[in-house]
GROMACS .gro file of C-alpha atoms in nm:
model
  395
    1MET     CA    1   7.171   8.599   8.657
    2LEU     CA    2   7.512   8.586   8.550
    3LEU     CA    3   7.554   8.238   8.691
    4ASN     CA    4   7.687   7.960   8.461
    5ALA     CA    5   7.426   7.705   8.604
    6SER     CA    6   7.487   7.442   8.416
    7ARG     CA    7   7.868   7.448   8.479
    8ALA     CA    8   7.778   7.514   8.859
    9ALA     CA    9   7.576   7.198   8.843
   10THR     CA   10   7.839   6.996   8.692
   11ILE     CA   11   8.107   7.099   8.941
   12MET     CA   12   7.854   7.034   9.253
   13GLN     CA   13   7.771   6.676   9.126
   14ASP     CA   14   8.163   6.612   9.050
   15ASN     CA   15   8.209   6.704   9.389
   16GLY     CA   16   7.908   6.564   9.590
   17LEU     CA   17   7.796   6.878   9.682
   18ASP     CA   18   7.426   6.948   9.778
   19ALA     CA   19   7.479   7.331   9.781
   20LEU     CA   20   7.706   7.592   9.753
   21ILE     CA   21   7.762   7.884   9.985
   22ALA     CA   22   7.916   8.207   9.856
   23THR     CA   23   8.046   8.453  10.110
   24THR     CA   24   8.321   8.692   9.964
   25PRO     CA   25   8.202   8.981   9.738
   26GLU     CA   26   8.258   8.846   9.428
   27ASN     CA   27   8.112   8.513   9.463
   28VAL     CA   28   7.793   8.662   9.647
   29LEU     CA   29   7.748   8.868   9.346
   30TYR     CA   30   7.821   8.569   9.093
   31LEU     CA   31   7.608   8.359   9.254
   32GLY     CA   32   7.293   8.560   9.385
   33GLY     CA   33   7.323   8.854   9.159
   34TYR     CA   34   7.348   9.074   9.456
   35TRP     CA   35   7.614   9.364   9.510
   36ALA     CA   36   7.598   9.386   9.881
   37MET     CA   37   7.811   9.741   9.911
   38SER     CA   38   7.940   9.707  10.248
   39GLN     CA   39   8.123   9.390  10.162
   40TRP     CA   40   8.283   9.567   9.898
   41VAL     CA   41   8.423   9.879  10.077
   42ARG     CA   42   8.513   9.715  10.430
   43ARG     CA   43   8.632   9.377  10.573
   44GLY     CA   44   8.412   9.221  10.784
   45PRO     CA   45   8.040   9.234  10.692
   46GLN     CA   46   7.872   8.924  10.604
   47ALA     CA   47   7.663   8.834  10.332
   48TYR     CA   48   7.580   8.497  10.183
   49VAL     CA   49   7.422   8.318   9.889
   50LEU     CA   50   7.301   7.957   9.944
   51TYR     CA   51   7.251   7.778   9.601
   52GLY     CA   52   7.127   7.426   9.615
   53ARG     CA   53   7.210   7.148   9.312
   54SER     CA   54   6.827   7.085   9.314
   55LYS     CA   55   6.679   7.461   9.370
   56ALA     CA   56   6.704   7.691   9.048
   57GLU     CA   57   6.687   8.002   9.275
   58PRO     CA   58   6.948   8.091   9.539
   59CYS     CA   59   6.890   8.240   9.882
   60ILE     CA   60   7.047   8.554   9.978
   61ILE     CA   61   7.134   8.616  10.326
   62THR     CA   62   7.179   8.984  10.412
   63SER     CA   63   7.189   9.262  10.661
   64THR     CA   64   6.839   9.442  10.707
   65SER     CA   65   7.056   9.747  10.667
   66LEU     CA   66   7.117   9.642  10.295
   67LEU     CA   67   6.736   9.583  10.206
   68ASP     CA   68   6.721   9.884   9.973
   69LEU     CA   69   7.002   9.743   9.753
   70VAL     CA   70   6.807   9.395   9.752
   71ALA     CA   71   6.501   9.583   9.655
   72ASP     CA   72   6.681   9.804   9.407
   73GLN     CA   73   6.840   9.551   9.221
   74ASN     CA   74   6.588   9.289   9.229
   75PRO     CA   75   6.764   8.959   9.218
   76GLY     CA   76   6.517   8.747   9.249
   77GLY     CA   77   6.527   8.425   9.472
   78GLU     CA   78   6.462   8.421   9.841
   79VAL     CA   79   6.580   8.677  10.107
   80ARG     CA   80   6.649   8.625  10.460
   81ARG     CA   81   6.735   8.919  10.677
   82PHE     CA   82   6.930   8.951  10.998
   83SER     CA   83   7.020   9.240  11.242
   84TYR     CA   84   6.784   9.548  11.321
   85PHE     CA   85   6.746   9.831  11.091
   86ARG     CA   86   6.453  10.086  11.111
   87THR     CA   87   6.315  10.262  10.800
   88ASP     CA   88   5.980  10.437  10.824
   89VAL     CA   89   5.707  10.461  10.572
   90ASP     CA   90   5.519  10.758  10.463
   91PRO     CA   91   5.144  10.624  10.504
   92ALA     CA   92   4.996  10.881  10.270
   93ALA     CA   93   5.245  10.824   9.995
   94THR     CA   94   5.199  10.616   9.671
   95LEU     CA   95   5.517  10.396   9.660
   96SER     CA   96   5.723  10.310   9.401
   97ALA     CA   97   5.813   9.915   9.294
   98GLU     CA   98   6.131   9.925   9.471
   99ASP     CA   99   5.989  10.091   9.786
  100GLN     CA  100   5.710   9.827   9.768
  101ARG     CA  101   5.989   9.569   9.765
  102GLN     CA  102   6.135   9.713  10.047
  103VAL     CA  103   5.809   9.683  10.275
  104ALA     CA  104   5.774   9.332  10.169
  105LEU     CA  105   6.127   9.232  10.248
  106PHE     CA  106   6.119   9.418  10.572
  107SER     CA  107   5.779   9.195  10.654
  108GLN     CA  108   6.010   8.890  10.661
  109PRO     CA  109   6.111   8.748  10.982
  110GLU     CA  110   6.428   8.906  11.133
  111TYR     CA  111   6.712   8.678  11.261
  112LYS     CA  112   7.003   8.795  11.507
  113GLY     CA  113   7.278   8.731  11.285
  114PRO     CA  114   7.409   8.605  10.949
  115VAL     CA  115   7.493   8.256  11.085
  116GLU     CA  116   7.136   8.181  11.252
  117ALA     CA  117   7.008   8.298  10.906
  118LEU     CA  118   7.214   8.125  10.708
  119ALA     CA  119   7.177   7.767  10.907
  120ALA     CA  120   6.784   7.843  10.894
  121ALA     CA  121   6.825   7.832  10.535
  122ILE     CA  122   7.024   7.517  10.480
  123THR     CA  123   6.813   7.329  10.715
  124GLU     CA  124   6.506   7.409  10.525
  125SER     CA  125   6.647   7.444  10.198
  126VAL     CA  126   6.902   7.106  10.163
  127GLY     CA  127   6.892   6.952  10.504
  128ALA     CA  128   7.097   6.968  10.834
  129SER     CA  129   7.338   6.706  10.725
  130ALA     CA  130   7.404   6.793  10.361
  131ARG     CA  131   7.742   6.817  10.201
  132LEU     CA  132   7.842   7.172  10.144
  133GLY     CA  133   8.078   7.348   9.938
  134ILE     CA  134   8.172   7.687  10.147
  135ASP     CA  135   8.357   7.971   9.993
  136GLU     CA  136   8.611   7.978  10.292
  137LEU     CA  137   8.753   8.327  10.221
  138GLY     CA  138   8.451   8.552  10.298
  139ILE     CA  139   8.302   8.404  10.622
  140THR     CA  140   8.504   8.502  10.945
  141PRO     CA  141   8.655   8.248  11.155
  142GLN     CA  142   8.405   8.309  11.449
  143ALA     CA  143   8.094   8.288  11.200
  144MET     CA  144   8.247   7.929  11.059
  145GLU     CA  145   8.279   7.795  11.396
  146GLU     CA  146   7.931   7.926  11.486
  147LEU     CA  147   7.814   7.768  11.167
  148ALA     CA  148   7.946   7.420  11.264
  149GLN     CA  149   7.822   7.444  11.602
  150ARG     CA  150   7.480   7.481  11.477
  151LEU     CA  151   7.508   7.188  11.209
  152PRO     CA  152   7.705   6.937  11.355
  153GLN     CA  153   7.591   6.689  11.109
  154ALA     CA  154   7.670   6.871  10.779
  155THR     CA  155   7.993   6.824  10.596
  156PHE     CA  156   8.167   7.192  10.479
  157VAL     CA  157   8.408   7.155  10.223
  158ARG     CA  158   8.635   7.478  10.122
  159SER     CA  159   8.539   7.549   9.757
  160PHE     CA  160   8.667   7.892   9.681
  161LYS     CA  161   8.838   7.709   9.399
  162LEU     CA  162   8.538   7.561   9.301
  163PHE     CA  163   8.388   7.865   9.272
  164GLU     CA  164   8.690   7.998   9.054
  165ALA     CA  165   8.633   7.710   8.829
  166ILE     CA  166   8.270   7.788   8.769
  167ARG     CA  167   8.341   8.133   8.701
  168ALA     CA  168   8.623   8.100   8.429
  169ILE     CA  169   8.384   7.977   8.166
  170LYS     CA  170   8.174   8.309   8.101
  171MET     CA  171   7.817   8.349   7.982
  172PRO     CA  172   7.712   8.588   7.701
  173GLU     CA  173   7.641   8.869   7.942
  174GLU     CA  174   7.965   8.854   8.089
  175ILE     CA  175   8.115   8.878   7.764
  176THR     CA  176   7.967   9.162   7.665
  177ARG     CA  177   8.071   9.360   7.966
  178LEU     CA  178   8.373   9.245   7.951
  179ARG     CA  179   8.412   9.395   7.609
  180LYS     CA  180   8.272   9.722   7.724
  181ALA     CA  181   8.502   9.737   8.026
  182SER     CA  182   8.807   9.694   7.782
  183SER     CA  183   8.671   9.943   7.528
  184ILE     CA  184   8.626  10.202   7.851
  185THR     CA  185   8.983  10.145   7.954
  186GLU     CA  186   9.132  10.200   7.612
  187GLN     CA  187   8.936  10.506   7.545
  188SER     CA  188   9.054  10.623   7.871
  189ILE     CA  189   9.429  10.531   7.791
  190ASN     CA  190   9.380  10.729   7.421
  191ARG     CA  191   9.252  11.008   7.594
  192ALA     CA  192   9.524  11.029   7.867
  193MET     CA  193   9.794  11.003   7.593
  194GLU     CA  194   9.653  11.287   7.375
  195ALA     CA  195   9.684  11.493   7.675
  196ALA     CA  196  10.021  11.441   7.729
  197SER     CA  197  10.267  11.765   7.751
  198GLU     CA  198  10.581  11.850   7.902
  199GLY     CA  199  10.542  11.934   8.242
  200MET     CA  200  10.223  11.749   8.319
  201THR     CA  201  10.265  11.542   8.613
  202GLU     CA  202  10.191  11.170   8.670
  203LEU     CA  203   9.913  11.282   8.882
  204GLU     CA  204   9.756  11.513   8.621
  205MET     CA  205   9.763  11.226   8.344
  206ALA     CA  206   9.612  10.996   8.605
  207ARG     CA  207   9.320  11.262   8.623
  208VAL     CA  208   9.257  11.254   8.268
  209PHE     CA  209   9.268  10.871   8.253
  210HIS     CA  210   9.024  10.829   8.555
  211SER     CA  211   8.807  11.087   8.454
  212THR     CA  212   8.723  10.957   8.115
  213THR     CA  213   8.667  10.642   8.272
  214THR     CA  214   8.415  10.773   8.477
  215SER     CA  215   8.258  10.958   8.186
  216LEU     CA  216   8.201  10.648   8.030
  217ASP     CA  217   8.023  10.476   8.278
  218GLY     CA  218   8.324  10.281   8.414
  219VAL     CA  219   8.431  10.285   8.788
  220PRO     CA  220   8.833  10.307   8.837
  221VAL     CA  221   9.020  10.045   8.984
  222THR     CA  222   9.359  10.019   8.858
  223GLY     CA  223   9.581  10.308   8.792
  224CYS     CA  224   9.941  10.244   8.770
  225ILE     CA  225  10.052  10.521   8.559
  226GLY     CA  226  10.446  10.588   8.563
  227PHE     CA  227  10.681  10.822   8.365
  228GLY     CA  228  11.078  10.754   8.294
  229ASP     CA  229  11.227  10.568   8.521
  230ARG     CA  230  10.928  10.531   8.728
  231SER     CA  231  10.784  10.340   8.460
  232ALA     CA  232  11.013  10.045   8.585
  233MET     CA  233  10.835  10.019   8.945
  234SER     CA  234  10.613   9.724   8.879
  235ASN     CA  235  10.310   9.894   9.106
  236VAL     CA  236  10.389  10.261   9.006
  237GLN     CA  237  10.151  10.506   9.197
  238PRO     CA  238  10.114  10.849   9.013
  239SER     CA  239  10.292  11.137   9.192
  240SER     CA  240  10.414  11.476   9.105
  241ARG     CA  241  10.697  11.375   8.863
  242PRO     CA  242  10.667  11.549   8.560
  243LEU     CA  243  10.684  11.442   8.243
  244ARG     CA  244  10.982  11.512   7.991
  245ARG     CA  245  11.114  11.495   7.661
  246GLY     CA  246  11.219  11.123   7.563
  247ASP     CA  247  11.013  10.975   7.877
  248ILE     CA  248  10.853  10.656   7.863
  249ILE     CA  249  10.480  10.644   7.969
  250ARG     CA  250  10.337  10.303   8.096
  251PHE     CA  251  10.009  10.232   8.166
  252ASP     CA  252   9.903   9.942   8.361
  253VAL     CA  253   9.536   9.994   8.441
  254GLY     CA  254   9.164   9.880   8.419
  255CYS     CA  255   8.801   9.950   8.556
  256ARG     CA  256   8.482   9.790   8.620
  257TYR     CA  257   8.175   9.806   8.411
  258LYS     CA  258   7.871   9.664   8.579
  259HIS     CA  259   8.083   9.497   8.782
  260TYR     CA  260   8.314   9.345   8.538
  261ARG     CA  261   8.713   9.405   8.499
  262SER     CA  262   8.927   9.537   8.238
  263ASP     CA  263   9.298   9.492   8.291
  264ILE     CA  264   9.533   9.634   7.983
  265SER     CA  265   9.883   9.783   7.970
  266ARG     CA  266  10.023  10.027   7.712
  267ILE     CA  267  10.325  10.210   7.654
  268ALA     CA  268  10.394  10.557   7.489
  269SER     CA  269  10.701  10.721   7.453
  270PHE     CA  270  10.724  11.139   7.486
  271GLY     CA  271  10.920  11.194   7.183
  272GLU     CA  272  11.171  10.959   7.000
  273PRO     CA  273  11.247  10.652   7.194
  274THR     CA  274  11.602  10.528   7.197
  275ALA     CA  275  11.660  10.177   6.991
  276LYS     CA  276  11.674   9.978   7.335
  277VAL     CA  277  11.326  10.094   7.370
  278ARG     CA  278  11.196  10.031   7.034
  279ASP     CA  279  11.372   9.685   7.059
  280TYR     CA  280  11.258   9.595   7.365
  281HIS     CA  281  10.900   9.696   7.320
  282ASN     CA  282  10.867   9.515   7.021
  283ALA     CA  283  10.989   9.174   7.159
  284LEU     CA  284  10.724   9.198   7.404
  285TRP     CA  285  10.465   9.316   7.162
  286LEU     CA  286  10.569   8.995   6.974
  287GLY     CA  287  10.519   8.767   7.259
  288VAL     CA  288  10.166   8.876   7.307
  289GLN     CA  289  10.095   8.868   6.931
  290ARG     CA  290  10.216   8.487   6.964
  291ALA     CA  291   9.937   8.434   7.222
  292HIS     CA  292   9.689   8.581   6.970
  293GLU     CA  293   9.804   8.341   6.705
  294ILE     CA  294   9.783   8.021   6.914
  295ALA     CA  295   9.539   8.061   7.155
  296LYS     CA  296   9.243   7.808   7.133
  297PRO     CA  297   9.030   7.547   7.338
  298GLY     CA  298   9.251   7.256   7.437
  299LEU     CA  299   9.566   7.441   7.420
  300ARG     CA  300   9.754   7.385   7.749
  301VAL     CA  301   9.802   7.688   7.943
  302ALA     CA  302  10.172   7.592   8.018
  303THR     CA  303  10.237   7.570   7.652
  304LEU     CA  304  10.096   7.920   7.639
  305PHE     CA  305  10.320   8.056   7.890
  306LYS     CA  306  10.615   7.890   7.736
  307GLU     CA  307  10.532   8.011   7.376
  308VAL     CA  308  10.515   8.365   7.497
  309VAL     CA  309  10.832   8.394   7.693
  310ASP     CA  310  11.015   8.208   7.401
  311THR     CA  311  10.902   8.455   7.167
  312VAL     CA  312  10.991   8.779   7.364
  313ARG     CA  313  11.348   8.549   7.415
  314ARG     CA  314  11.395   8.525   7.056
  315ASN     CA  315  11.309   8.866   6.926
  316GLY     CA  316  11.531   9.051   7.146
  317ILE     CA  317  11.536   8.998   7.543
  318PRO     CA  318  11.743   8.685   7.553
  319HIS     CA  319  11.726   8.714   7.939
  320TYR     CA  320  11.357   8.753   7.980
  321GLU     CA  321  11.193   8.583   8.271
  322ARG     CA  322  10.831   8.576   8.440
  323SER     CA  323  10.645   8.376   8.675
  324HIS     CA  324  10.321   8.409   8.497
  325VAL     CA  325  10.215   8.594   8.167
  326GLY     CA  326   9.844   8.664   8.242
  327HIS     CA  327   9.553   8.544   8.384
  328GLY     CA  328   9.176   8.496   8.349
  329ILE     CA  329   8.950   8.798   8.423
  330GLY     CA  330   8.594   8.864   8.505
  331ILE     CA  331   8.405   8.967   8.855
  332ASP     CA  332   8.765   8.955   8.971
  333GLY     CA  333   9.061   9.097   8.848
  334TYR     CA  334   9.240   8.730   8.853
  335ASP     CA  335   9.013   8.443   8.727
  336PRO     CA  336   9.172   8.134   8.638
  337PRO     CA  337   9.350   8.005   8.450
  338ASN     CA  338   9.717   8.173   8.589
  339ILE     CA  339   9.937   8.154   8.277
  340ALA     CA  340  10.244   7.983   8.443
  341ALA     CA  341  10.505   7.748   8.380
  342ASP     CA  342  10.335   7.490   8.593
  343SER     CA  343   9.966   7.527   8.537
  344GLY     CA  344   9.774   7.193   8.442
  345ASP     CA  345   9.487   7.386   8.327
  346LEU     CA  346   9.378   7.383   7.909
  347LEU     CA  347   9.209   7.704   7.763
  348GLN     CA  348   8.842   7.641   7.695
  349GLU     CA  349   8.598   7.815   7.503
  350ASN     CA  350   8.459   8.126   7.667
  351MET     CA  351   8.713   8.205   7.889
  352VAL     CA  352   8.860   8.563   7.877
  353ILE     CA  353   9.196   8.590   7.952
  354CYS     CA  354   9.467   8.871   7.989
  355VAL     CA  355   9.808   8.796   7.845
  356GLU     CA  356  10.091   9.029   7.931
  357THR     CA  357  10.451   9.055   7.896
  358PRO     CA  358  10.589   9.288   8.154
  359TYR     CA  359  10.951   9.396   8.176
  360TYR     CA  360  11.097   9.618   8.416
  361GLU     CA  361  11.476   9.752   8.453
  362LEU     CA  362  11.558  10.012   8.730
  363GLY     CA  363  11.760  10.291   8.566
  364PHE     CA  364  11.607  10.218   8.245
  365ALA     CA  365  11.207  10.210   8.219
  366GLY     CA  366  10.901   9.979   8.253
  367LEU     CA  367  10.771   9.832   7.937
  368GLN     CA  368  10.441   9.638   7.899
  369VAL     CA  369  10.207   9.489   7.665
  370GLU     CA  370   9.877   9.349   7.804
  371ASP     CA  371   9.566   9.247   7.597
  372MET     CA  372   9.228   9.093   7.669
  373ILE     CA  373   9.153   8.798   7.485
  374LEU     CA  374   8.816   8.597   7.457
  375ILE     CA  375   8.871   8.211   7.352
  376THR     CA  376   8.604   8.127   7.106
  377ARG     CA  377   8.517   7.784   6.960
  378ASP     CA  378   8.793   7.764   6.713
  379GLY     CA  379   9.043   8.030   6.823
  380SER     CA  380   9.072   8.354   7.007
  381GLU     CA  381   8.913   8.687   6.924
  382SER     CA  382   9.100   9.025   7.069
  383LEU     CA  383   8.890   9.238   7.285
  384MET     CA  384   9.138   9.545   7.181
  385ALA     CA  385   9.009   9.807   6.931
  386ARG     CA  386   9.413   9.886   6.874
  387ASP     CA  387   9.694   9.685   6.929
  388GLY     CA  388   9.968   9.707   7.166
  389ARG     CA  389  10.261   9.864   6.958
  390LEU     CA  390  10.467  10.111   7.083
  391ARG     CA  391  10.308  10.491   7.072
  392VAL     CA  392  10.521  10.779   6.991
  393LEU     CA  393  10.375  11.137   7.123
  394PRO     CA  394  10.440  11.471   6.974
  395THR     CA  395  10.628  11.674   7.212
   0.00000   0.00000   0.00000
């Protein structure tokens, strides 16, 4: 399991909760070690994980149609299935371990729906009058109404923010995966830059970027790649716009590796850049470098924000303004903390944050540096193999 169990126990105790209920795809995966595919590909399918303060193992509530994934992932703990689905078994076959687990799971009682299964698990595990922290974003309003009706003596506390707080401090395996995701994305950016040639379109460069990601066992997620004036579009999507000499190429990109995210930004100039590009980019790069210098446990996130913005302003962009200069990252692309002026958070050991200094000027360019940084016991460690200095590509 990737769950930070000691942190979860402390947060449950501090908030007087008997159990947590995960409902969103990220939290179901985090709390139960279970990737419920249908949740990730469309809205609406319900899967839950119940995690009691006094129980070491979670209870997974999932559709019978997804039991093959439970058997294959083998997350452990109790499983309760709901709704009808049929899979036949060849009586003459010697079944694999995964298939044997499927047979065992299909032998479990079948509940009519997800809420019936969840309510039964709550009643038997922590009691019908328990105080329950529920991740309110993944359960449908109808399912929540039904759950409250089935358990009228229970107290439900909206707890999506508590899940975020638990996830903010990473376990060693999570850090390993984030480091790998970062490496995959860096290599993909490098390969795309190496392929740059006059007339190449944004779509063709994106194809190089994403194919490299998949070849390294990453799953593409974010692919904002823009040339020239299109680089100033904050959410630019690759188009048929061709690369020309003197263009800026902006990457704001990421992937998943074993469900963990990367988020990195890099800038290249196709040919010699203008003095303005060099000066502005250097200011943005120095802002991120300032974060590397001062990030450590106990630092106020609001102070980090101020230092980054002030550094950019002092070094060449006096009018620089941002609502935030980064965020945490993990299973979700935006974990706490949000690096903003009004944040009350402190950096803590084993947070992984993305520090970024985007600048968008229509008619000029979009410039951006974004690094992934691990907060260590005494300071910080860059997860980047190469820093974010402006790269000048041959034409």
